[in-house]
Amino acid sequence: MTQKINLYINGAFTASTATAYLPVENPATQEIIAEVPLTELKEIDQAIALAGEAFKTWKEVATPERARLFLKYQHLLKEHQKEIAEILATENGKTFADAMGDVWRGIEVVEHACSIPTLMMGETVENVARAVDTYSYIQPLGVCAGITPFNFPAMIPLWMFPMAIACGNTFILKPSEQAPMTAMKLAELFQQAGFPKGVLNIVHGSKDQVNHILNHEDIRAISFVGSVPVAEHVYRTGTHNLKRVQAFGGAKNHMVVMPDANKQQVINNLVGASCGAAGQRCMAISVAVLVGEAQNWVNDIKNALSTIKPGVWSDDAAAYGPLINKQAKEKVLRLIKSGYDQGAEVLLDGSDCVVPGYEKGYFVGPTLFNKVTTDMDIYKEEIFGPALLLVTADTLDEAIQIINNNPYGNGTSIFTNSGAAARKFQHEIQVGQIGVNLPIPVPLPFFSFTGWRKSFFGDLHSYGKQGVRFYTETKTITARWFEEDVPGGNVNMTINLK
Ligand code: NAD
């Protein structure tokens, strides 16, 4: 019988009372590997109430003690990294190397959470008026919630709950219904690390469960990562309900290729950044803007892309895995067809890709479109597949304008040997994360993940110092002490003050 995934509420793994379940599929085989409950709304209410109870004592646990529990958690995650990666690769399809990276990027956030005593330092000014001092503390909010996508089943939940919990909050996580098993393993290790019950809770489901969380009056803050329409919905609904919301959406990331760049570096980086993880990364490069003479490199790019092959996660030779499900594959195939219909030159078409032994897998081969214009659907939509678009520009100014006219602002990069070109680019581009001779510039957790424009709705971003600000409230105290109240009096103090 297929495994039914539990809830994790108040420190216990329990079966949901839900009557409806969704299948969790291995995308390389279509095998149903588990069933995930559409959690009953009353179970979510109960989880939120218990998280509220846990908050009362968790917020009083000394900050260094909270950090120590995260040190233990970091150790356990490292110890079980391979096991987590295998679960992740089976339900998500990405290669084992990629899955290990997914877990690792999450572990790095846990390491950041271990610095919480320093991160929670407030500010002080002595003598804001004569003998009056002002100082601020930052304090946790209460029960926070996180809603996560399928494409980073370890890293993205770990962007959220370690930072929130280290700050003294308690947390409700609703993982992607398409890849929910990884989160359960993260919770198992969390429990083993010795965190008190009710601090982290996991409920499952989709739209209805998310909407219930967005409307629940006891949820103080919501972190969301997913597609643009849902990010917008989560932001509007959450803020309408007067909650703090950070909502990360989709993207269309461009790489500018200057003619003075190292050609081989450009090509190697384009292959991995466009097709790695089957293009299912919010920071994937989906458009290369070839400037001037770099337009002569089209054949080299095509040759390099044509050599890579998708495969099952356990195949070391596979460059990437399948798409997550049937709908995702259908969307990519529809967009490839639209590329032909709207006049792009399709240099590589991965529509008919079959991986021997895995004929039912949702695989798409590397796909390359040349002569792309910004009015085509393949340019306007996030393909989220192993596809690269080539557009041309005569100058760097023109390349910058193309990118700034695109509504998304998650990531971008420039490959060049000119410091002046790189500086101009980083200064003028309206995108929140920029790589210079680096294709996927995801900041490490002591910085923040700073998507802009349609790729992010909110003010404070994930992890780094901004993550701490997002999950806390500032309390500012202005204090005066009267010298005559000092026991025994203090003559010197009186003299100094006058
Ligand atoms: P998705 O928007 O379909 O789902 C994300 C979450 O929202 C899931 O937990 C899902 O259950 C829930 N959800 C789905 N539809 C909903 C609805 N109508 N109402 C309420 N909740 C709903 O996204 P996905 O397909 O899982 O993930 C891929 C998308 O995420 C891509 O667009 C990708 O670019 C984006 N993404 C962005 C970032 C970033 O940092 N900006 C990172 C990773 C992924």
Coordinates of C-alpha atoms and ligand atoms in Angstrom, one line a residue:
M1 CA 0.0 0.0 0.0
T2 CA 1.2 3.5 -0.8
Q3 CA 2.7 5.4 2.1
K4 CA 0.4 8.1 3.5
I5 CA 2.3 11.2 4.6
N6 CA 1.8 12.3 8.2
L7 CA 1.3 15.7 9.6
Y8 CA 3.8 17.0 12.1
I9 CA 2.0 18.8 14.9
N10 CA 3.1 19.6 18.4
G11 CA 6.1 17.4 18.2
A12 CA 4.3 14.3 16.9
F13 CA 4.0 12.7 13.5
T14 CA 0.3 11.8 13.2
A15 CA -2.0 10.7 10.4
S16 CA -4.3 13.4 9.1
T17 CA -8.1 12.9 9.5
A18 CA -8.5 14.1 5.9
T19 CA -10.5 12.0 3.5
A20 CA -8.9 13.4 0.4
Y21 CA -5.3 12.7 -0.6
L22 CA -3.2 13.7 -3.6
P23 CA -0.6 11.3 -5.2
V24 CA 3.1 12.1 -5.0
E25 CA 4.7 10.9 -8.2
N26 CA 8.2 10.0 -9.1
P27 CA 8.6 12.2 -12.2
A28 CA 11.1 9.9 -13.8
T29 CA 8.7 6.9 -13.7
Q30 CA 5.2 8.1 -13.0
E31 CA 5.2 5.7 -10.0
I32 CA 3.1 6.9 -7.1
I33 CA 5.5 6.9 -4.2
A34 CA 3.2 8.4 -1.5
E35 CA 0.0 10.2 -0.9
V36 CA -0.2 13.6 0.7
P37 CA -3.3 14.6 2.7
L38 CA -5.4 17.7 1.9
T39 CA -5.3 18.5 5.6
E40 CA -8.6 19.3 7.2
L41 CA -9.0 23.0 8.1
K42 CA -9.8 22.1 11.7
E43 CA -6.4 20.3 11.9
I44 CA -4.7 23.5 10.7
D45 CA -6.6 25.5 13.3
Q46 CA -5.3 23.0 15.9
A47 CA -1.7 23.3 14.7
I48 CA -1.9 27.1 14.8
A49 CA -3.3 27.0 18.3
L50 CA -0.6 24.6 19.6
A51 CA 2.1 26.7 17.9
G52 CA 0.6 29.7 19.7
E53 CA 0.9 27.8 23.0
A54 CA 4.5 26.8 22.2
F55 CA 5.4 30.4 21.4
K56 CA 4.7 31.4 25.0
T57 CA 7.6 29.4 26.3
W58 CA 9.9 29.2 23.2
K59 CA 10.2 33.0 23.1
E60 CA 11.6 32.9 26.7
V61 CA 14.3 30.3 25.9
A62 CA 17.7 32.1 26.0
T63 CA 18.9 33.2 22.6
P64 CA 22.2 31.3 22.9
E65 CA 20.3 28.2 23.9
R66 CA 18.2 28.6 20.7
A67 CA 21.4 28.9 18.8
R68 CA 22.8 25.7 20.4
L69 CA 19.8 23.7 19.2
F70 CA 20.4 25.0 15.7
L71 CA 24.1 23.9 16.0
K72 CA 22.8 20.4 16.8
Y73 CA 20.3 20.6 13.9
Q74 CA 23.1 21.6 11.5
H75 CA 25.1 18.6 12.6
L76 CA 22.2 16.2 12.0
L77 CA 21.4 17.7 8.6
K78 CA 25.0 17.3 7.5
E79 CA 25.1 13.7 8.9
H80 CA 21.9 12.9 6.9
Q81 CA 22.5 15.0 3.9
K82 CA 22.7 12.0 1.5
E83 CA 19.6 10.4 2.9
I84 CA 17.7 13.7 2.5
A85 CA 19.1 14.2 -1.0
E86 CA 17.8 10.7 -2.1
I87 CA 14.3 11.4 -0.8
L88 CA 14.4 14.8 -2.5
A89 CA 15.7 13.4 -5.8
T90 CA 13.1 10.7 -5.9
E91 CA 10.1 13.0 -5.4
N92 CA 11.5 16.0 -7.4
G93 CA 13.6 14.3 -10.1
K94 CA 16.7 16.4 -9.9
T95 CA 20.1 14.7 -10.1
F96 CA 21.7 13.5 -6.9
A97 CA 24.5 16.1 -7.2
D98 CA 21.8 18.8 -7.6
A99 CA 19.8 17.4 -4.7
M100 CA 22.9 17.4 -2.5
G101 CA 23.4 21.1 -3.4
D102 CA 19.7 21.8 -2.6
V103 CA 20.2 20.4 0.9
W104 CA 23.6 22.1 1.3
R105 CA 22.2 25.6 0.5
G106 CA 19.6 24.9 3.2
I107 CA 22.2 23.8 5.8
E108 CA 24.0 27.1 5.2
V109 CA 20.9 29.0 6.3
V110 CA 20.8 26.9 9.5
E111 CA 24.5 27.9 10.1
H112 CA 23.4 31.5 9.7
A113 CA 20.6 30.9 12.3
C114 CA 23.3 29.8 14.7
S115 CA 24.5 33.4 14.9
I116 CA 21.2 34.5 16.2
P117 CA 22.4 36.2 19.4
T118 CA 24.5 38.6 17.3
L119 CA 21.8 39.0 14.6
M120 CA 19.3 40.0 17.3
M121 CA 21.3 42.9 18.7
G122 CA 19.4 46.1 18.9
E123 CA 20.6 49.7 18.9
T124 CA 21.6 52.1 21.7
V125 CA 22.1 55.8 21.9
E126 CA 23.2 57.2 25.3
N127 CA 22.2 60.7 26.2
V128 CA 19.4 61.3 23.7
A129 CA 18.5 64.1 26.2
R130 CA 20.3 65.0 29.4
A131 CA 20.7 61.7 31.3
V132 CA 18.2 59.9 29.1
D133 CA 19.1 56.8 27.0
T134 CA 17.3 55.1 24.1
Y135 CA 17.8 51.5 23.2
S136 CA 16.0 49.0 21.1
Y137 CA 15.3 45.3 21.3
I138 CA 14.0 43.1 18.6
Q139 CA 11.4 40.5 19.7
P140 CA 9.7 37.7 17.9
L141 CA 6.2 38.1 16.3
G142 CA 4.4 34.9 17.3
V143 CA 3.2 32.2 14.9
C144 CA 4.6 32.5 11.4
A145 CA 3.8 30.4 8.3
G146 CA 5.7 29.3 5.2
I147 CA 4.4 28.1 1.9
T148 CA 6.9 26.5 -0.4
P149 CA 7.3 25.4 -4.1
F150 CA 8.3 22.0 -5.5
N151 CA 11.7 23.0 -7.0
F152 CA 13.8 23.3 -3.9
P153 CA 12.2 21.0 -1.4
A154 CA 15.0 21.3 1.2
M155 CA 16.5 24.7 0.6
I156 CA 13.4 26.9 0.5
P157 CA 11.7 25.5 3.7
L158 CA 15.2 26.0 5.3
W159 CA 15.2 29.6 4.1
M160 CA 12.2 30.1 6.3
F161 CA 11.7 28.1 9.5
P162 CA 15.3 28.2 10.9
M163 CA 15.4 32.0 10.8
A164 CA 11.9 32.4 12.1
I165 CA 12.4 29.9 14.9
A166 CA 15.9 31.2 15.9
C167 CA 14.2 34.6 16.3
G168 CA 11.9 33.0 18.9
N169 CA 8.8 32.5 16.7
T170 CA 6.9 29.2 16.2
F171 CA 6.2 28.0 12.7
I172 CA 3.6 26.3 10.4
L173 CA 5.1 25.0 7.2
K174 CA 2.9 24.0 4.2
P175 CA 5.4 22.3 1.7
S176 CA 4.6 21.8 -1.9
E177 CA 2.1 19.0 -2.4
Q178 CA 4.3 17.8 -5.3
A179 CA 7.4 17.2 -3.2
P180 CA 6.3 17.0 0.5
M181 CA 8.5 14.1 1.7
T182 CA 11.7 16.1 2.0
A183 CA 10.1 18.4 4.5
M184 CA 9.1 15.5 6.7
K185 CA 12.7 14.3 6.9
L186 CA 13.7 17.8 7.8
A187 CA 11.1 17.7 10.6
E188 CA 12.3 14.3 11.8
L189 CA 15.8 15.7 12.3
F190 CA 14.4 18.8 13.9
Q191 CA 12.7 16.7 16.4
Q192 CA 15.9 14.7 17.0
A193 CA 17.8 17.9 17.6
G194 CA 15.7 18.4 20.7
F195 CA 13.5 21.4 19.9
P196 CA 10.5 21.7 22.1
K197 CA 7.1 20.4 20.7
G198 CA 5.0 22.9 18.8
V199 CA 7.9 25.0 17.6
L200 CA 7.8 23.6 14.1
N201 CA 4.6 22.2 12.6
I202 CA 3.9 20.8 9.1
V203 CA 0.5 20.7 7.5
H204 CA -0.1 19.6 3.9
G205 CA -2.4 20.5 1.0
S206 CA -2.8 23.0 -1.7
K207 CA -5.0 26.0 -2.5
D208 CA -7.6 25.7 0.2
Q209 CA -5.1 25.0 3.0
V210 CA -3.0 28.0 1.9
N211 CA -6.0 30.3 1.8
H212 CA -7.0 29.1 5.3
I213 CA -3.5 30.1 6.6
L214 CA -3.7 33.4 4.8
N215 CA -7.0 34.2 6.5
H216 CA -6.2 32.9 9.9
E217 CA -6.1 35.7 12.5
D218 CA -3.4 34.1 14.6
I219 CA -0.8 33.9 11.9
R220 CA 1.4 37.0 12.1
A221 CA 3.7 36.7 9.1
I222 CA 3.8 34.7 5.9
S223 CA 6.7 33.7 3.8
F224 CA 5.9 32.4 0.3
V225 CA 7.9 31.2 -2.6
G226 CA 6.3 30.0 -5.9
S227 CA 4.9 31.2 -9.2
V228 CA 4.1 34.9 -9.9
P229 CA 0.2 34.7 -9.9
V230 CA 0.2 32.8 -6.6
A231 CA 2.8 35.1 -5.1
E232 CA 0.6 38.1 -6.0
H233 CA -2.5 36.4 -4.5
V234 CA -0.6 35.5 -1.3
Y235 CA 0.7 39.0 -1.0
R236 CA -2.6 40.7 -1.6
T237 CA -4.6 38.4 0.7
G238 CA -2.1 38.3 3.5
T239 CA -1.6 42.1 3.6
H240 CA -5.3 42.6 3.2
N241 CA -5.6 40.6 6.4
L242 CA -2.9 42.9 7.9
K243 CA -0.2 40.3 8.0
R244 CA 3.4 40.8 7.3
V245 CA 4.1 39.1 3.9
Q246 CA 7.2 38.3 1.8
A247 CA 6.3 36.6 -1.5
F248 CA 8.9 35.5 -4.0
G249 CA 7.7 34.8 -7.5
G250 CA 8.9 33.5 -10.8
A251 CA 11.5 35.0 -13.1
K252 CA 13.1 35.4 -16.5
N253 CA 16.8 35.8 -16.0
H254 CA 19.1 37.2 -18.7
M255 CA 22.8 36.7 -19.1
V256 CA 24.6 39.4 -21.1
V257 CA 27.5 38.1 -23.1
M258 CA 30.0 40.8 -24.1
P259 CA 32.3 40.1 -27.0
D260 CA 35.4 40.5 -24.8
A261 CA 34.3 37.7 -22.5
N262 CA 36.1 34.3 -22.3
K263 CA 34.1 32.3 -24.9
Q264 CA 34.6 28.9 -23.3
Q265 CA 33.6 30.2 -19.9
V266 CA 30.5 31.7 -21.3
I267 CA 29.5 28.5 -23.0
N268 CA 30.2 26.2 -20.1
N269 CA 28.3 28.5 -17.8
L270 CA 25.3 28.9 -20.1
V271 CA 24.8 25.1 -20.4
G272 CA 24.6 24.5 -16.7
A273 CA 22.7 27.7 -15.9
S274 CA 20.0 27.2 -18.5
C275 CA 19.4 23.4 -18.4
G276 CA 20.6 22.4 -15.0
A277 CA 17.8 21.1 -12.8
A278 CA 15.8 20.9 -16.1
G279 CA 15.6 24.7 -16.0
Q280 CA 13.4 24.5 -13.0
R281 CA 15.3 27.1 -11.0
C282 CA 14.0 30.5 -10.2
M283 CA 17.6 31.8 -10.9
A284 CA 18.1 29.7 -14.1
I285 CA 19.4 31.7 -17.1
S286 CA 16.6 31.5 -19.7
V287 CA 17.8 34.3 -22.0
A288 CA 21.3 35.0 -23.3
V289 CA 21.8 38.5 -24.7
L290 CA 24.6 38.3 -27.2
V291 CA 26.2 41.7 -27.7
G292 CA 28.1 42.6 -30.9
E293 CA 30.7 40.0 -32.0
A294 CA 29.4 37.5 -29.4
Q295 CA 26.6 36.9 -31.9
N296 CA 29.1 34.7 -33.8
W297 CA 29.0 32.2 -31.0
V298 CA 25.6 30.7 -31.7
N299 CA 26.9 27.5 -33.2
D300 CA 29.3 26.9 -30.3
I301 CA 26.4 27.3 -27.9
K302 CA 24.3 24.9 -29.9
N303 CA 27.1 22.3 -30.0
A304 CA 27.6 22.5 -26.3
L305 CA 23.9 22.2 -25.4
S306 CA 23.4 19.3 -27.8
T307 CA 25.9 17.2 -25.9
I308 CA 24.0 17.1 -22.6
K309 CA 21.4 14.5 -21.8
P310 CA 18.7 14.2 -19.1
G311 CA 18.3 11.1 -17.0
V312 CA 17.1 9.6 -13.8
W313 CA 18.5 11.1 -10.6
S314 CA 20.8 8.1 -9.8
D315 CA 22.5 8.2 -13.2
D316 CA 25.8 10.0 -12.8
A317 CA 26.0 10.8 -16.5
A318 CA 22.6 12.7 -16.5
A319 CA 23.0 16.5 -16.8
Y320 CA 19.5 17.0 -15.3
G321 CA 16.3 15.2 -14.5
P322 CA 12.7 15.2 -15.7
L323 CA 10.2 18.0 -15.3
I324 CA 8.0 17.8 -12.2
N325 CA 4.8 16.5 -13.8
K326 CA 2.6 16.1 -16.9
Q327 CA 1.3 19.7 -16.8
A328 CA 4.8 21.1 -16.6
K329 CA 5.9 19.0 -19.6
E330 CA 2.8 20.0 -21.6
K331 CA 3.5 23.7 -20.9
V332 CA 7.0 23.4 -22.1
L333 CA 5.9 21.6 -25.3
R334 CA 3.2 24.2 -25.9
L335 CA 5.8 27.0 -25.6
I336 CA 8.3 25.1 -27.9
K337 CA 5.5 24.9 -30.5
S338 CA 4.7 28.6 -30.1
G339 CA 8.4 29.3 -30.8
Y340 CA 8.0 27.8 -34.2
D341 CA 4.7 29.4 -34.8
Q342 CA 5.9 32.9 -33.8
G343 CA 9.1 32.8 -36.0
A344 CA 11.9 31.9 -33.7
E345 CA 14.7 29.7 -35.2
V346 CA 14.5 26.5 -33.2
L347 CA 18.1 25.2 -33.2
L348 CA 17.5 22.4 -30.8
D349 CA 14.1 20.9 -30.0
G350 CA 13.9 18.6 -26.9
S351 CA 10.2 17.8 -27.4
D352 CA 10.6 14.2 -28.4
C353 CA 13.2 13.3 -25.8
V354 CA 13.0 9.7 -24.4
V355 CA 15.3 8.3 -21.7
P356 CA 15.8 4.6 -22.3
G357 CA 14.3 2.6 -19.4
Y358 CA 12.3 5.7 -18.3
E359 CA 9.9 6.1 -21.2
K360 CA 7.2 7.5 -18.9
G361 CA 9.4 10.1 -17.4
Y362 CA 8.6 13.8 -18.0
F363 CA 11.9 14.4 -19.8
V364 CA 12.5 17.2 -22.3
G365 CA 15.8 17.5 -24.1
P366 CA 17.9 20.7 -24.2
T367 CA 16.2 23.2 -26.4
L368 CA 17.7 26.3 -28.0
F369 CA 15.8 29.2 -29.7
N370 CA 17.7 31.7 -31.8
K371 CA 16.4 35.0 -33.3
V372 CA 14.0 35.5 -30.4
T373 CA 12.1 38.8 -30.1
T374 CA 10.6 40.2 -26.9
D375 CA 7.0 39.9 -28.2
M376 CA 7.2 36.1 -28.5
D377 CA 5.4 33.9 -25.9
I378 CA 8.7 32.0 -25.2
Y379 CA 10.2 35.4 -24.1
K380 CA 7.2 36.6 -22.2
E381 CA 6.4 33.5 -20.2
E382 CA 8.6 31.7 -17.7
I383 CA 9.2 28.4 -19.5
F384 CA 10.6 26.6 -16.4
G385 CA 12.2 23.9 -18.7
P386 CA 15.6 23.1 -20.2
A387 CA 15.4 25.9 -22.8
L388 CA 17.6 28.8 -23.7
L389 CA 16.6 31.8 -25.7
L390 CA 19.2 33.8 -27.7
V391 CA 18.5 37.5 -28.3
T392 CA 20.9 40.1 -29.8
A393 CA 22.0 43.6 -28.9
D394 CA 24.4 45.9 -30.6
T395 CA 25.6 47.6 -27.4
L396 CA 25.6 47.1 -23.7
D397 CA 23.2 50.0 -23.4
E398 CA 20.7 48.1 -25.6
A399 CA 21.2 44.9 -23.5
I400 CA 20.5 46.8 -20.3
Q401 CA 17.4 48.3 -21.8
I402 CA 16.1 44.9 -22.9
I403 CA 16.5 43.5 -19.3
N404 CA 15.0 46.6 -17.7
N405 CA 12.0 46.4 -19.9
N406 CA 11.3 42.8 -18.8
P407 CA 8.9 42.8 -15.8
Y408 CA 10.9 40.3 -13.7
G409 CA 13.9 41.2 -11.6
N410 CA 15.2 38.1 -9.8
G411 CA 18.7 37.5 -11.2
T412 CA 20.9 38.5 -14.1
S413 CA 24.6 38.2 -15.0
I414 CA 27.2 39.7 -17.3
F415 CA 30.2 37.9 -18.7
T416 CA 33.0 40.4 -19.7
N417 CA 36.6 41.2 -19.1
S418 CA 35.9 44.9 -18.8
G419 CA 35.5 46.2 -15.2
A420 CA 33.9 49.3 -16.7
A421 CA 31.3 47.3 -18.5
A422 CA 30.6 45.2 -15.4
R423 CA 30.3 48.3 -13.2
K424 CA 27.9 50.1 -15.6
F425 CA 25.8 47.0 -15.8
Q426 CA 25.6 46.4 -12.0
H427 CA 24.7 50.1 -11.5
E428 CA 22.0 50.5 -14.2
I429 CA 20.3 47.2 -14.1
Q430 CA 16.9 46.9 -12.4
V431 CA 17.4 43.4 -11.1
G432 CA 18.0 42.4 -7.5
Q433 CA 20.8 39.8 -7.8
I434 CA 23.7 40.3 -10.2
G435 CA 26.5 38.0 -11.2
V436 CA 29.7 39.2 -12.8
N437 CA 31.2 36.3 -14.7
L438 CA 29.0 34.1 -12.5
P439 CA 25.7 32.8 -14.0
I440 CA 23.6 32.1 -10.9
P441 CA 24.4 34.7 -8.2
V442 CA 22.3 33.3 -5.3
P443 CA 23.6 35.1 -2.2
L444 CA 24.9 33.1 0.7
P445 CA 22.8 33.4 3.8
F446 CA 24.7 36.2 5.6
F447 CA 23.4 38.4 2.7
S448 CA 19.7 38.2 1.7
F449 CA 17.9 36.8 -1.4
T450 CA 16.9 40.1 -3.0
G451 CA 14.6 39.6 -6.0
W452 CA 13.0 42.7 -7.4
R453 CA 10.0 43.9 -9.3
K454 CA 7.5 41.1 -10.3
S455 CA 9.8 38.4 -8.8
F456 CA 9.2 39.7 -5.3
F457 CA 6.3 41.3 -3.4
G458 CA 7.1 42.7 -0.1
D459 CA 9.8 44.8 1.6
L460 CA 12.1 42.5 3.7
H461 CA 13.7 39.6 1.8
S462 CA 14.6 36.1 2.9
Y463 CA 17.5 35.2 5.3
G464 CA 20.5 37.5 6.1
K465 CA 19.8 40.5 8.3
Q466 CA 16.5 41.2 6.4
G467 CA 15.2 37.7 7.3
V468 CA 15.7 38.6 11.0
R469 CA 13.9 41.9 10.6
F470 CA 11.1 40.2 8.8
Y471 CA 10.4 37.8 11.6
T472 CA 10.8 40.3 14.4
E473 CA 9.3 43.5 15.8
T474 CA 11.4 46.4 17.2
K475 CA 10.8 47.7 20.6
T476 CA 12.3 51.0 21.5
I477 CA 12.8 52.1 25.1
T478 CA 13.6 55.5 26.3
A479 CA 14.8 55.6 29.9
R480 CA 15.6 58.1 32.6
W481 CA 16.7 57.3 36.1
F482 CA 16.5 59.9 38.9
E483 CA 19.8 60.3 40.7
E484 CA 18.0 61.0 44.1
D485 CA 16.7 57.5 43.9
V486 CA 20.1 55.9 44.0
P487 CA 20.3 54.0 47.3
G488 CA 22.6 55.9 49.7
G489 CA 22.8 58.9 47.3
N490 CA 25.8 59.6 45.1
V491 CA 27.3 63.0 45.5
N492 CA 29.8 62.6 42.6
M493 CA 27.1 61.6 40.3
T494 CA 25.0 64.6 41.2
I495 CA 27.9 66.9 40.6
N496 CA 28.7 65.4 37.2
L497 CA 25.2 65.6 36.0
K498 CA 24.8 69.3 36.8
Ligands
NAD1 P1 3.2 27.3 -7.3 O1 2.9 28.8 -7.2 O2 2.4 26.5 -8.1 O3 3.1 26.6 -5.8 C1 3.8 27.2 -4.7 C2 2.9 26.9 -3.4 O4 1.7 27.6 -3.5 C3 2.6 25.5 -3.2 O5 2.8 25.2 -1.8 C4 1.2 25.3 -3.6 O6 0.5 24.4 -2.8 C5 0.6 26.7 -3.4 N1 -0.4 27.1 -4.3 C6 -0.5 26.7 -5.6 N2 -1.6 27.3 -6.2 C7 -2.2 28.1 -5.3 C8 -3.4 28.9 -5.2 N3 -4.1 29.1 -6.3 N4 -3.7 29.5 -4.1 C9 -2.9 29.3 -3.0 N5 -1.8 28.5 -2.9 C10 -1.5 27.9 -4.1 O7 4.8 27.1 -7.6 P2 5.6 25.8 -8.0 O8 5.2 25.4 -9.3 O9 5.6 24.9 -6.9 O10 7.1 26.4 -8.1 C11 7.6 27.0 -9.2 C12 7.6 28.5 -9.3 O11 8.2 29.0 -8.1 C13 8.3 29.1 -10.4 O12 7.5 30.2 -11.0 C14 9.6 29.6 -9.8 O13 10.2 30.6 -10.5 C15 9.1 30.0 -8.5 N6 10.2 30.1 -7.5 C16 10.7 31.3 -7.2 C17 11.7 31.4 -6.3 C18 12.3 32.8 -5.9 O14 13.0 32.8 -4.9 N7 11.8 33.9 -6.5 C19 12.4 30.3 -5.8 C20 11.9 29.0 -6.2 C21 10.8 29.0 -7.1

